[in-house]
CSV table of C-alpha atoms and ligand atoms in Angstrom, one decimal:
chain,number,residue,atom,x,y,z
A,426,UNK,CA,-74.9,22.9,15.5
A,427,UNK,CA,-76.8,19.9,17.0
A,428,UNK,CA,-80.0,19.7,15.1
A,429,UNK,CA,-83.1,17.7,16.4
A,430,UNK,CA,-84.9,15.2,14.1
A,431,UNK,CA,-87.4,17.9,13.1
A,432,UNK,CA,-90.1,14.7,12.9
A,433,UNK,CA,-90.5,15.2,16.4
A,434,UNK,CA,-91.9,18.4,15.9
A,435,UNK,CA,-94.8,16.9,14.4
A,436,UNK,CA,-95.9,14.5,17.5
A,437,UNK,CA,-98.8,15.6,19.7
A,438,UNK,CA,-97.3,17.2,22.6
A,439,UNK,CA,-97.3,14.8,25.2
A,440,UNK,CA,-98.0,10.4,25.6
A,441,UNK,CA,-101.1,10.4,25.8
A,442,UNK,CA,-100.6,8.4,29.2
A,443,UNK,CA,-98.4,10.8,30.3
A,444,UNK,CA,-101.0,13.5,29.4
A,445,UNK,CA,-103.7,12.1,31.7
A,446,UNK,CA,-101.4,11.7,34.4
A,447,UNK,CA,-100.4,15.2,34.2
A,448,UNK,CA,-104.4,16.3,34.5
A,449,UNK,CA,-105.0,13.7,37.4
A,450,UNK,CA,-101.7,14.8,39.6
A,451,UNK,CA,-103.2,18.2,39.1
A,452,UNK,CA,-106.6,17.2,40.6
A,453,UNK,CA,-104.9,15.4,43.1
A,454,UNK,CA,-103.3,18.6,44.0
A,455,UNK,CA,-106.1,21.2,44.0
A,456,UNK,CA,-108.2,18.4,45.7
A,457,UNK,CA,-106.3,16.5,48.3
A,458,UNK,CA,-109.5,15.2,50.4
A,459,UNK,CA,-111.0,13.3,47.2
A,460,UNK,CA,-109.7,9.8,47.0
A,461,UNK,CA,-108.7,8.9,43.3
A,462,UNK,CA,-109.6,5.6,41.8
A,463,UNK,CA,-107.7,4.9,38.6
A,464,UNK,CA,-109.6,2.6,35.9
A,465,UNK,CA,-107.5,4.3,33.2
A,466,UNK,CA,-104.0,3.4,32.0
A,467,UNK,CA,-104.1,-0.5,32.3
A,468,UNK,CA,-101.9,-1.3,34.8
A,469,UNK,CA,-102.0,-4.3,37.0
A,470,UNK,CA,-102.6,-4.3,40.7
A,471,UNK,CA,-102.8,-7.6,42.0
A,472,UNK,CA,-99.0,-8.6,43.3
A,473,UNK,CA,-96.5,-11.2,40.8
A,474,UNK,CA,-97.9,-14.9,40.9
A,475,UNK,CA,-96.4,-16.6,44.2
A,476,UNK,CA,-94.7,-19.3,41.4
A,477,UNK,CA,-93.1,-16.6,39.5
A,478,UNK,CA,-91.8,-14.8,42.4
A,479,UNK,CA,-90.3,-17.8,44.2
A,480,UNK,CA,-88.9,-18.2,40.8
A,481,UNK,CA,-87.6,-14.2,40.5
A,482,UNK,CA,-85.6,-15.0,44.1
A,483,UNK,CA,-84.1,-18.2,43.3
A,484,UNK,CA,-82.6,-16.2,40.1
A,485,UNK,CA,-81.9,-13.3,42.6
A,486,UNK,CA,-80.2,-15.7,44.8
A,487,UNK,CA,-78.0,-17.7,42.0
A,488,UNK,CA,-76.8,-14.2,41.0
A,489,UNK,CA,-75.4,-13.7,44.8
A,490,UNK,CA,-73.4,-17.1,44.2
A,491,UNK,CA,-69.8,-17.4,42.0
A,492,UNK,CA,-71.2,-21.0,40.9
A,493,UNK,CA,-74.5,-19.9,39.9
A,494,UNK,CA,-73.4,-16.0,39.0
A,495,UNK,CA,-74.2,-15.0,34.9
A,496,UNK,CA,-73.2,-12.0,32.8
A,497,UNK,CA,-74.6,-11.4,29.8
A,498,UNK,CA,-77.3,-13.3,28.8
A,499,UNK,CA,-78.0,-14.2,25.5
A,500,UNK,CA,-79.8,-11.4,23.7
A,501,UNK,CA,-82.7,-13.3,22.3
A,502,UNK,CA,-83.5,-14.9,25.6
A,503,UNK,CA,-82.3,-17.8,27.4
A,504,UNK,CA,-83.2,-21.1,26.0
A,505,UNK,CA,-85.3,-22.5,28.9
A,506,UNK,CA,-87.9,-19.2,28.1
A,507,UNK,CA,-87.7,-19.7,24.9
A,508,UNK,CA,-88.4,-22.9,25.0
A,509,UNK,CA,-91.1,-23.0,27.4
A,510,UNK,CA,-93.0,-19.8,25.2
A,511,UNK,CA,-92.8,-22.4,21.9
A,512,UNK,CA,-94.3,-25.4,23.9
A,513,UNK,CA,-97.3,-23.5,25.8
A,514,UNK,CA,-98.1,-20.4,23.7
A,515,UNK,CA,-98.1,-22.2,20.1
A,516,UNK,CA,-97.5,-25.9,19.6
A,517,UNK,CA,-100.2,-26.4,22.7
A,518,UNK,CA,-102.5,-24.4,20.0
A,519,UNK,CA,-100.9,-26.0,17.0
A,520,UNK,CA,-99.2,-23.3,16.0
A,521,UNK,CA,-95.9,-23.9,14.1
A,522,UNK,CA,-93.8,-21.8,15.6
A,523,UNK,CA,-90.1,-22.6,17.3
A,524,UNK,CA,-87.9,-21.8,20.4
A,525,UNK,CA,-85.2,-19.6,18.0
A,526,UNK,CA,-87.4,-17.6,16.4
A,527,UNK,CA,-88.8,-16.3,19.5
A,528,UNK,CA,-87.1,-12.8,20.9
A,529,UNK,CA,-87.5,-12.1,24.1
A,530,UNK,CA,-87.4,-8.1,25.2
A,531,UNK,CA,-88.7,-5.9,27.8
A,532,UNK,CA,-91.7,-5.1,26.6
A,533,UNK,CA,-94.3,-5.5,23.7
A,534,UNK,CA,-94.3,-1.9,23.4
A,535,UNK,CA,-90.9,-1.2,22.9
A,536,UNK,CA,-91.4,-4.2,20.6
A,537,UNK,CA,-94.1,-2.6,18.3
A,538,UNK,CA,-92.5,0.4,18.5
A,539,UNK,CA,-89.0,-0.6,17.2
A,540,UNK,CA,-90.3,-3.2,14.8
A,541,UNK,CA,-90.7,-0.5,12.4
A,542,UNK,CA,-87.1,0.4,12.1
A,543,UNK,CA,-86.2,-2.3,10.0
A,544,UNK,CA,-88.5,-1.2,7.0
A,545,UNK,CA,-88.1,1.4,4.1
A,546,UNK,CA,-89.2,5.5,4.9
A,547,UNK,CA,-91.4,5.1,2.0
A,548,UNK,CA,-94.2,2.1,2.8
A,549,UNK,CA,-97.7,2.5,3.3
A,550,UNK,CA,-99.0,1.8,6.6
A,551,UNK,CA,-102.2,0.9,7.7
A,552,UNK,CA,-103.2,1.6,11.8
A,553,UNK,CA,-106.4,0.6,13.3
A,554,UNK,CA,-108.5,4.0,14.6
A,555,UNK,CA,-108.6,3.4,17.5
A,556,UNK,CA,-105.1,2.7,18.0
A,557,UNK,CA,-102.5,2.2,20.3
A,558,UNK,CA,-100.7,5.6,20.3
A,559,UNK,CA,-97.4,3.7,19.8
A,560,UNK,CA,-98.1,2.1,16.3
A,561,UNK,CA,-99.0,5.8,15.5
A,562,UNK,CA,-96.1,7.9,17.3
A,563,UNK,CA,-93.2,5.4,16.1
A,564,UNK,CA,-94.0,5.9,12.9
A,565,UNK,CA,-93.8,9.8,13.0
A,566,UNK,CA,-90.6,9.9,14.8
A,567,UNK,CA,-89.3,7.7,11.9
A,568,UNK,CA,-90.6,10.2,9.1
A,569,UNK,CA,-93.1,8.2,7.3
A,570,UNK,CA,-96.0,10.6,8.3
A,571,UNK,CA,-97.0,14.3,7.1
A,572,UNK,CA,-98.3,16.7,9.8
A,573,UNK,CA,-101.8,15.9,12.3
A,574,UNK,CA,-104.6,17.8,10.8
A,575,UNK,CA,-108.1,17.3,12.2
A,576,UNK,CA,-106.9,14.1,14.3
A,577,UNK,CA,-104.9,11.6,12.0
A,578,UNK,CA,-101.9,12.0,10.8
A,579,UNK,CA,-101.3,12.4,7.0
A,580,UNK,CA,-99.3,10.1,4.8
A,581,UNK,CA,-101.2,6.6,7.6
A,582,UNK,CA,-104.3,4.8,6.2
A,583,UNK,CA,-106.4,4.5,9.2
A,584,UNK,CA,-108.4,1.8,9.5
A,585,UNK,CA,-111.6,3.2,11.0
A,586,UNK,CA,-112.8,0.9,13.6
A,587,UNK,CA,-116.7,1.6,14.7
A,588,UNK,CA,-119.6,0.1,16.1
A,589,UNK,CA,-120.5,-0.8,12.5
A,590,UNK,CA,-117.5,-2.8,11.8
A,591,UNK,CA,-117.8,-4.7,15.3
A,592,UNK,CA,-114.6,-2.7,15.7
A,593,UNK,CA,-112.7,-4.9,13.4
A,594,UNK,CA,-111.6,-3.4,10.1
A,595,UNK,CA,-111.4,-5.3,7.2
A,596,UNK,CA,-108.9,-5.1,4.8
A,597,UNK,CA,-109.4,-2.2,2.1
A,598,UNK,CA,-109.5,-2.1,-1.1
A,599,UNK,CA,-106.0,-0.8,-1.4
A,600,UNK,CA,-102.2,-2.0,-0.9
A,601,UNK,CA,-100.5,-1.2,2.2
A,602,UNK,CA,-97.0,-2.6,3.3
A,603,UNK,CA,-97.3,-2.5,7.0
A,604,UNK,CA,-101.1,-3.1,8.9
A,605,UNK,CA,-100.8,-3.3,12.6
A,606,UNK,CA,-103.5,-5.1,14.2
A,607,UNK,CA,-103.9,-5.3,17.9
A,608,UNK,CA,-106.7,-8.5,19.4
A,609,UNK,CA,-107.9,-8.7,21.7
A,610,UNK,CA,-108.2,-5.1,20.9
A,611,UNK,CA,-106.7,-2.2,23.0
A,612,UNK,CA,-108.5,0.2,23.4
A,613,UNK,CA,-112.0,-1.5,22.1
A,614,UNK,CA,-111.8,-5.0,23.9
A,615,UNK,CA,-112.8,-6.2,20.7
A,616,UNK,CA,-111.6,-9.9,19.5
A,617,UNK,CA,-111.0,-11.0,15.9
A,618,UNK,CA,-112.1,-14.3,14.7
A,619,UNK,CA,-110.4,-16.8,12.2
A,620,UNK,CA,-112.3,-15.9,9.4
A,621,UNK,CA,-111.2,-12.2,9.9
A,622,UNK,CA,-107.8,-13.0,10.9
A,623,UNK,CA,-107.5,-15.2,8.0
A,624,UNK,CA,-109.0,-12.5,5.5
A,625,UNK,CA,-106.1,-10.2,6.7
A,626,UNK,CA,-103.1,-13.0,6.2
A,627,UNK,CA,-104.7,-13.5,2.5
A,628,UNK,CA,-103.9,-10.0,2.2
A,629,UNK,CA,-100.8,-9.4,3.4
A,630,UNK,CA,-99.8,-12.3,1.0
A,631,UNK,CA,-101.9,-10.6,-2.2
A,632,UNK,CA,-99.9,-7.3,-1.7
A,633,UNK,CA,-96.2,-8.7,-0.2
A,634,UNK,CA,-97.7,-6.9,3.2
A,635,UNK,CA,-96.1,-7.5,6.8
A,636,UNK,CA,-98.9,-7.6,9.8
A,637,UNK,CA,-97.6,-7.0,12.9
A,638,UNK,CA,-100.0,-8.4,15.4
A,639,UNK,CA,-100.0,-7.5,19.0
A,640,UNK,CA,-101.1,-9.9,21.0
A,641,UNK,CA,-100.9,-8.4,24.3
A,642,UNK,CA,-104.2,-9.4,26.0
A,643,UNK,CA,-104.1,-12.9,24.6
A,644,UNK,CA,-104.5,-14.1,28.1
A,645,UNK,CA,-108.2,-12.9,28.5
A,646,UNK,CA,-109.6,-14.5,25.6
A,647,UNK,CA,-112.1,-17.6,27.5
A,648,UNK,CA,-114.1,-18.0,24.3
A,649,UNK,CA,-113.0,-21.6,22.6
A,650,UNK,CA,-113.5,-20.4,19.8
A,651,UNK,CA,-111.8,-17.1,19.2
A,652,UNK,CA,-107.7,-17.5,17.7
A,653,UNK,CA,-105.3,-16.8,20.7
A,654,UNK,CA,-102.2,-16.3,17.8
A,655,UNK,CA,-102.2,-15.4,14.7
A,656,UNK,CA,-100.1,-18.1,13.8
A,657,UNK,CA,-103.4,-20.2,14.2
A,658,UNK,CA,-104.1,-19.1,10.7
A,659,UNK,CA,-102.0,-21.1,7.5
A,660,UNK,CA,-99.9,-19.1,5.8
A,661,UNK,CA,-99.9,-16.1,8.6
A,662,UNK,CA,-95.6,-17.5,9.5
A,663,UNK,CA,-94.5,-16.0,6.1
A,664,UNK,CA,-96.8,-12.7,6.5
A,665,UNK,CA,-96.6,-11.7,10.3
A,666,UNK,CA,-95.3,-11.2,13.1
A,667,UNK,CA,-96.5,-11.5,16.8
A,668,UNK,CA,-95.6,-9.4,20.2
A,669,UNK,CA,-97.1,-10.8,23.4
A,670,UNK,CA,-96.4,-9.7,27.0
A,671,UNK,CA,-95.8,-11.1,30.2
A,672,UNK,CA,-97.4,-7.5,31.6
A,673,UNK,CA,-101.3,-8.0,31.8
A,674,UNK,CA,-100.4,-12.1,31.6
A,675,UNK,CA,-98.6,-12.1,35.2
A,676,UNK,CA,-98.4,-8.7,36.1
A,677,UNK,CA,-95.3,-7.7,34.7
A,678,UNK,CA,-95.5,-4.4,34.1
A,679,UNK,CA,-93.7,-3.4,37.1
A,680,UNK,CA,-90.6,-6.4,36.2
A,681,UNK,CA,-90.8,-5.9,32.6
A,682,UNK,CA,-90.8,-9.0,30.2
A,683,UNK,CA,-92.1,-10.1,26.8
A,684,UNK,CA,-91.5,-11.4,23.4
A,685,UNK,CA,-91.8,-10.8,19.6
A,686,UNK,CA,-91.9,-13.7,17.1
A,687,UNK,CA,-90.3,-13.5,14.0
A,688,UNK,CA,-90.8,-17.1,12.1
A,689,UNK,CA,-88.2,-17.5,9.6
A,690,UNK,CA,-90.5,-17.9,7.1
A,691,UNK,CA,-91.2,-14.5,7.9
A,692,UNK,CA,-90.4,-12.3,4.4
A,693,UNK,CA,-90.3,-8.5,3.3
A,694,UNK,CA,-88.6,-7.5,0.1
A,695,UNK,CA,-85.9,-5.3,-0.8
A,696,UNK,CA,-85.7,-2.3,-3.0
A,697,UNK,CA,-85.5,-4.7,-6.1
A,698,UNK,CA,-88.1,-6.9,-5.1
A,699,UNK,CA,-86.3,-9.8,-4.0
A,700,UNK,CA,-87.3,-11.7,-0.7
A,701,UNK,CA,-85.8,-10.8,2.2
A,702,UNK,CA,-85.9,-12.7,5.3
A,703,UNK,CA,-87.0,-10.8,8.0
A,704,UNK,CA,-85.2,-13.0,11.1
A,705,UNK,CA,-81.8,-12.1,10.4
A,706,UNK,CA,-82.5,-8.7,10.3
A,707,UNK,CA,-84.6,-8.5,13.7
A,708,UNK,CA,-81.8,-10.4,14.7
A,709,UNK,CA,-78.9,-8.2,13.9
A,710,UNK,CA,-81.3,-5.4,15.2
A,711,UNK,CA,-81.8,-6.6,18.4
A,712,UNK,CA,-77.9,-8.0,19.1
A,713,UNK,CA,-76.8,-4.7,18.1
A,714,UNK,CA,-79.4,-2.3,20.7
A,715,UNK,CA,-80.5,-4.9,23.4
A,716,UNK,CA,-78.5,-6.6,25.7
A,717,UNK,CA,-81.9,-9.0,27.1
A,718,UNK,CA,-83.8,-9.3,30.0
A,719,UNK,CA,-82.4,-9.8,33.2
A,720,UNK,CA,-82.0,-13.7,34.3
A,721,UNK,CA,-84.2,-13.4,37.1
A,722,UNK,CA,-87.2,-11.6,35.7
A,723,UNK,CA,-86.5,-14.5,33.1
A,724,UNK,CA,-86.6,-17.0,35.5
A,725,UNK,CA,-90.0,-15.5,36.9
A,726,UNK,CA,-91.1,-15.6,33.4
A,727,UNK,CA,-90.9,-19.3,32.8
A,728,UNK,CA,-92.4,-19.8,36.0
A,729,UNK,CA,-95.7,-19.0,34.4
A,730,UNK,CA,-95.5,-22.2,32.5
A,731,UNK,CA,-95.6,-24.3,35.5
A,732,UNK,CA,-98.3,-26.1,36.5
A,733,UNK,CA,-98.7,-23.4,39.6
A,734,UNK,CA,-98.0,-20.7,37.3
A,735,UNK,CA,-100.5,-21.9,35.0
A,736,UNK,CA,-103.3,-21.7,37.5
A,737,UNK,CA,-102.0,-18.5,39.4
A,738,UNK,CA,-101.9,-16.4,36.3
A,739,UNK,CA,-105.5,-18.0,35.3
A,740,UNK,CA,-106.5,-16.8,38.8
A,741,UNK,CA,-105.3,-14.0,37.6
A,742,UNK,CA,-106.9,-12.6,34.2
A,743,UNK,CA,-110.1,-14.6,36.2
A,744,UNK,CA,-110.3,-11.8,38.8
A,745,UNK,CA,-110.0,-9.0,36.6
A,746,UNK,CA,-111.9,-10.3,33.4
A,747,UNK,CA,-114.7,-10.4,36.8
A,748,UNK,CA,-114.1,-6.8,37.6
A,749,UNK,CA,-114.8,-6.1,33.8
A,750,UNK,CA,-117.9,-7.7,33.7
A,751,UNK,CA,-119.2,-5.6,36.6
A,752,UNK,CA,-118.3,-2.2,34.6
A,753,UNK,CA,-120.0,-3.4,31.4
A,754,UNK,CA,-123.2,-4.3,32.9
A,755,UNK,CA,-122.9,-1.1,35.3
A,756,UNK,CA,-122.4,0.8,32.1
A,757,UNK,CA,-125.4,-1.3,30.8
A,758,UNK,CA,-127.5,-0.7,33.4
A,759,UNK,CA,-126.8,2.9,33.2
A,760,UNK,CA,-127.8,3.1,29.4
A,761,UNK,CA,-124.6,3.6,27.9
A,762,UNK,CA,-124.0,1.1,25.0
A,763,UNK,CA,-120.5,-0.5,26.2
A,764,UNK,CA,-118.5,-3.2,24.6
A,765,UNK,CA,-115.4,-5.4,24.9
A,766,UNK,CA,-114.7,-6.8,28.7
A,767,UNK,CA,-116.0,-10.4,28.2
A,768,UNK,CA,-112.1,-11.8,26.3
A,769,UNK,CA,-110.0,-8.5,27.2
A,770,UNK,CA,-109.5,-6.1,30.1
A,771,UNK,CA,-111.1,-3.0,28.3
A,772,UNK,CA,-114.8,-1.8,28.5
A,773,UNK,CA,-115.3,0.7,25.4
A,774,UNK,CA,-118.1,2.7,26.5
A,775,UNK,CA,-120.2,5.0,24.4
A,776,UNK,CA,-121.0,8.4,26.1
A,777,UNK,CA,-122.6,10.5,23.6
A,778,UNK,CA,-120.5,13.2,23.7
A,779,UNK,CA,-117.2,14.8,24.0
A,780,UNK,CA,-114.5,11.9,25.2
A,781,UNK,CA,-112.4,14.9,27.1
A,782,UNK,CA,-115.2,16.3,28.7
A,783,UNK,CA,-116.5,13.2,29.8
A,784,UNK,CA,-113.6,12.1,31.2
A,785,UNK,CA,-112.6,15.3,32.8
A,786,UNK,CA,-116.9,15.2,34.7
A,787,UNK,CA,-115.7,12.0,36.0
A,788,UNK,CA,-112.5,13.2,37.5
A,789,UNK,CA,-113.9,16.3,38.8
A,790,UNK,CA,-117.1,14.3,39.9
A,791,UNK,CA,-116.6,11.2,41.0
A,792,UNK,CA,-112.9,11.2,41.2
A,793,UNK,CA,-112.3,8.1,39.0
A,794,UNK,CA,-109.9,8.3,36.4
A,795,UNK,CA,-111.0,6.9,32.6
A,796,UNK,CA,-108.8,7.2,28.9
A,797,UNK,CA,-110.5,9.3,26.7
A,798,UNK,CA,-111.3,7.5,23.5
A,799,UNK,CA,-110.1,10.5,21.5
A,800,UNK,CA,-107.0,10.1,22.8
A,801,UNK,CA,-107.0,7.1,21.2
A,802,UNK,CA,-108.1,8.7,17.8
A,803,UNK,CA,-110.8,10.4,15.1
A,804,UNK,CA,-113.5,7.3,15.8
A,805,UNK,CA,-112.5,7.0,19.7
A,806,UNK,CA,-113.9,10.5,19.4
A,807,UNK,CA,-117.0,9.8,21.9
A,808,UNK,CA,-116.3,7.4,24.0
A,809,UNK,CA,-114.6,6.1,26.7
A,810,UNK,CA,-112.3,3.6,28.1
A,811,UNK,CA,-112.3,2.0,31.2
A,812,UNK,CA,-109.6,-0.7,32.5
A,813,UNK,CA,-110.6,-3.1,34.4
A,814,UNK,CA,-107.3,-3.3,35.9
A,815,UNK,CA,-108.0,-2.4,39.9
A,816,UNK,CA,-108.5,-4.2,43.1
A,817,UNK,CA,-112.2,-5.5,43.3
A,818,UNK,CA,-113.6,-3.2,45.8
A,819,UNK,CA,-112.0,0.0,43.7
A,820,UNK,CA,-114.1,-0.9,40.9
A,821,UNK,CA,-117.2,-1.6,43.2
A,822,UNK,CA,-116.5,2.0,44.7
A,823,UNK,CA,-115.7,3.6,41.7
A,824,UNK,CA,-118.8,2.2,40.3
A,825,UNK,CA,-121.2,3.6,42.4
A,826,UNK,CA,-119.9,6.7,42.6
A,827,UNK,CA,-120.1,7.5,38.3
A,828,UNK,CA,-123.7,6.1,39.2
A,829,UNK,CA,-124.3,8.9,41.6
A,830,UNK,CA,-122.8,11.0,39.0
A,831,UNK,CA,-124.7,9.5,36.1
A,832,UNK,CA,-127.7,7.7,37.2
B,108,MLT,C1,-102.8,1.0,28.2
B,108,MLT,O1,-103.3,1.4,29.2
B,108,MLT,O2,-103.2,1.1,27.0
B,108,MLT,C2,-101.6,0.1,28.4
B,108,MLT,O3,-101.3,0.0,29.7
B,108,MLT,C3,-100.4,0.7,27.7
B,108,MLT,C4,-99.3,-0.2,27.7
B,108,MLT,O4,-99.4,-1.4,27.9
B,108,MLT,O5,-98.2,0.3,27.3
């Protein structure tokens, strides 16, 4: 008898993603006059860089050619990505980190997601609230959580992320093994600081913790000021490691392509307490389940460290980092508080009351599609999240109809 991993059993019952799509194909169908604009899951509508592209054909084209023809790639990623991500991403910053211990994947999601596998059933883990479901969900499917009661999970630490925290936990007064932090923040928009990036590394080293830090939105930080890696901090090589994604960046999330660093200073322990490097093992983990990204999406992917790329995929996060300052003064103007949107793509709106019902008035209503902060978790429980991810003149129009709605 073939019997399911009864941890599956415990999820909720859909993505929450997938759950929102569900309700908004539904409208769509009982209301097919009403034109839907889509400011919820953050994905990118501007077309690929015109650098990147003429990079993803010339890879297309070497394929068509026995000279230029390749099989398998390497799994971690070809050399000249790697390279390129090592040069621009950290040393530019000062960040210590090098080509080889960059791991180039399909996705910081699946990333995040898989990272997990390579530690005990038994650690303590520490998610922000609100979270990225797949920090969460991962984690159940593996086992190390007891059943959802009254929106969390039992057996996770949540660390409760509110208005009074700036939306950026500290670190508790208690050991956990594994924190996930995600800045610029998704869902919140909020960004973390050096100080507060630094408390966290002090931690993880005080209790032999792992971070893993997901810097997916990196690209939409513009303040000077605020850490764009966590490897900006000393000591954060031996106590984290860092996703980033080529998604949001250059719009990738149609192509697919992004990284994970794993310094090889990087350490967890094993059951006797002894230091174990954590490289190797993300190594053998990703050799033995990925067979890397395609050359050409690879290809486009280094094209965003040209000097064309550079300024195309500024151009980029510009235009919608502009769309996100129109929804949080809009919000503003309309008198509810609203954060985030000024270094990430995500406007965090309070609404005063129920995030599903809120979000389901301004389907019905206005036809504009938000994320329910709930979805997101206990303290997402009133508000809202809006992407800023949509063409100008979407926003503008989706704007002024949730004004008609709520002005
Ligand atoms: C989101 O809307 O939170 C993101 O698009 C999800 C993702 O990047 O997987």
């Amino acid at each position: 008898m073939i019997k399911i991993n009864s941890n599956y059993a415990k999820l909720q019952s859909s993505y929450l993603f997938s759950t929102i799509a569900k309700k908004v194909s539904e409208f769509e169908k009982t209301n097919p006059d009403k034109k839907i604009i889509r400011l919820g899951i953050g994905d990118v509508t501007l077309p690929l860089p015109g650098a990147c592209l003429s990079a993803f054909h010339e890879g297309v084209d070497e394929m068509g050619k026995a000279e230029t023809f390749r099989g398998y790639g390497p799994e971690q990623g070809y050399e000249f990505l790697r390279s390129a991500i090592a040069v621009n991403d950290f040393k530019r910053l000062g960040a210590d980190v090098e080509a080889d211990e960059i791991f180039v994947s399909d996705g910081a999601k699946c990333d995040t997601g898989n990272l997990q596998e390579i530690f005990a059933g038994d650690i303590a883990i520490g998610v922000p609230d609100p979270v990225y479901p797949v920090y969460v969900d991962t984690n159940v499917m593996a086992g190390r959580t007891g059943i959802f009661r009254d929106g969390r999970y039992e057996g996770l630490y949540y660390l409760e992320s509110t208005e009074k925290n700036k939306f950026v936990p500290a670190p508790p007064d208690r050991p956990l093994d594994l924190v996930y932090l995600c800045f610029p923040n998704n869902p919140t928009g909020a960004t973390a600081t050096k100080a507060e990036l630094a408390a966290w590394v002090e931690y993880a080293h005080r209790h032999k913790a792992l971070i893993i830090f997901d810097a997916a939105y990196e690209s939409f930080i513009r303040d000077k000021n605020l850490p764009r890696s966590i490897y900006e901090i000393p000591g954060a090589r031996e106590v984290a490691v860092e996703s980033r994604s080529f998604s949001k960046t250059a719009g990738f999330t149609g192509v697919r392509c992004a990284y994970t660093v794993v310094p090889k200073d990087c350490r967890a322990f094993d059951a006797a307490g002894n230091i174990e490097k954590l490289h190797p093992l993300w190594n053998r983990r990703h050799t033995t389940k990925f067979n890397g990204v395609s050359y050409p999406v690879q290809k486009a992917a280094a094209a965003v460290y040209t000097e064309e790329g550079r300024k195309q995929t500024r151009e980029l996060s510009d235009y919608y980092l502009g769309n996100a300052r129109l929804i949080r003064e809009n919000m503003l103007s309309l008198g509810f508080p609203a954060t985030g949107g000024d270094n990430s793509p995500y406007i965090w709106v309070r609404t005063g009351s129920d995030s599903w019902e809120f979000f389901d008035m301004l389907l019905s209503k206005a036809a504009v599609v938000t994320t329910p902060g709930s979805g997101f978790g206990r303290c997402g429980e009133g508000y809202i999240r809006i992407s800023a991810f949509n063409h100008r003149e979407k926003v503008v129009e989706a704007l002024e109809r949730i004004k008609q709605v709520l002005g």
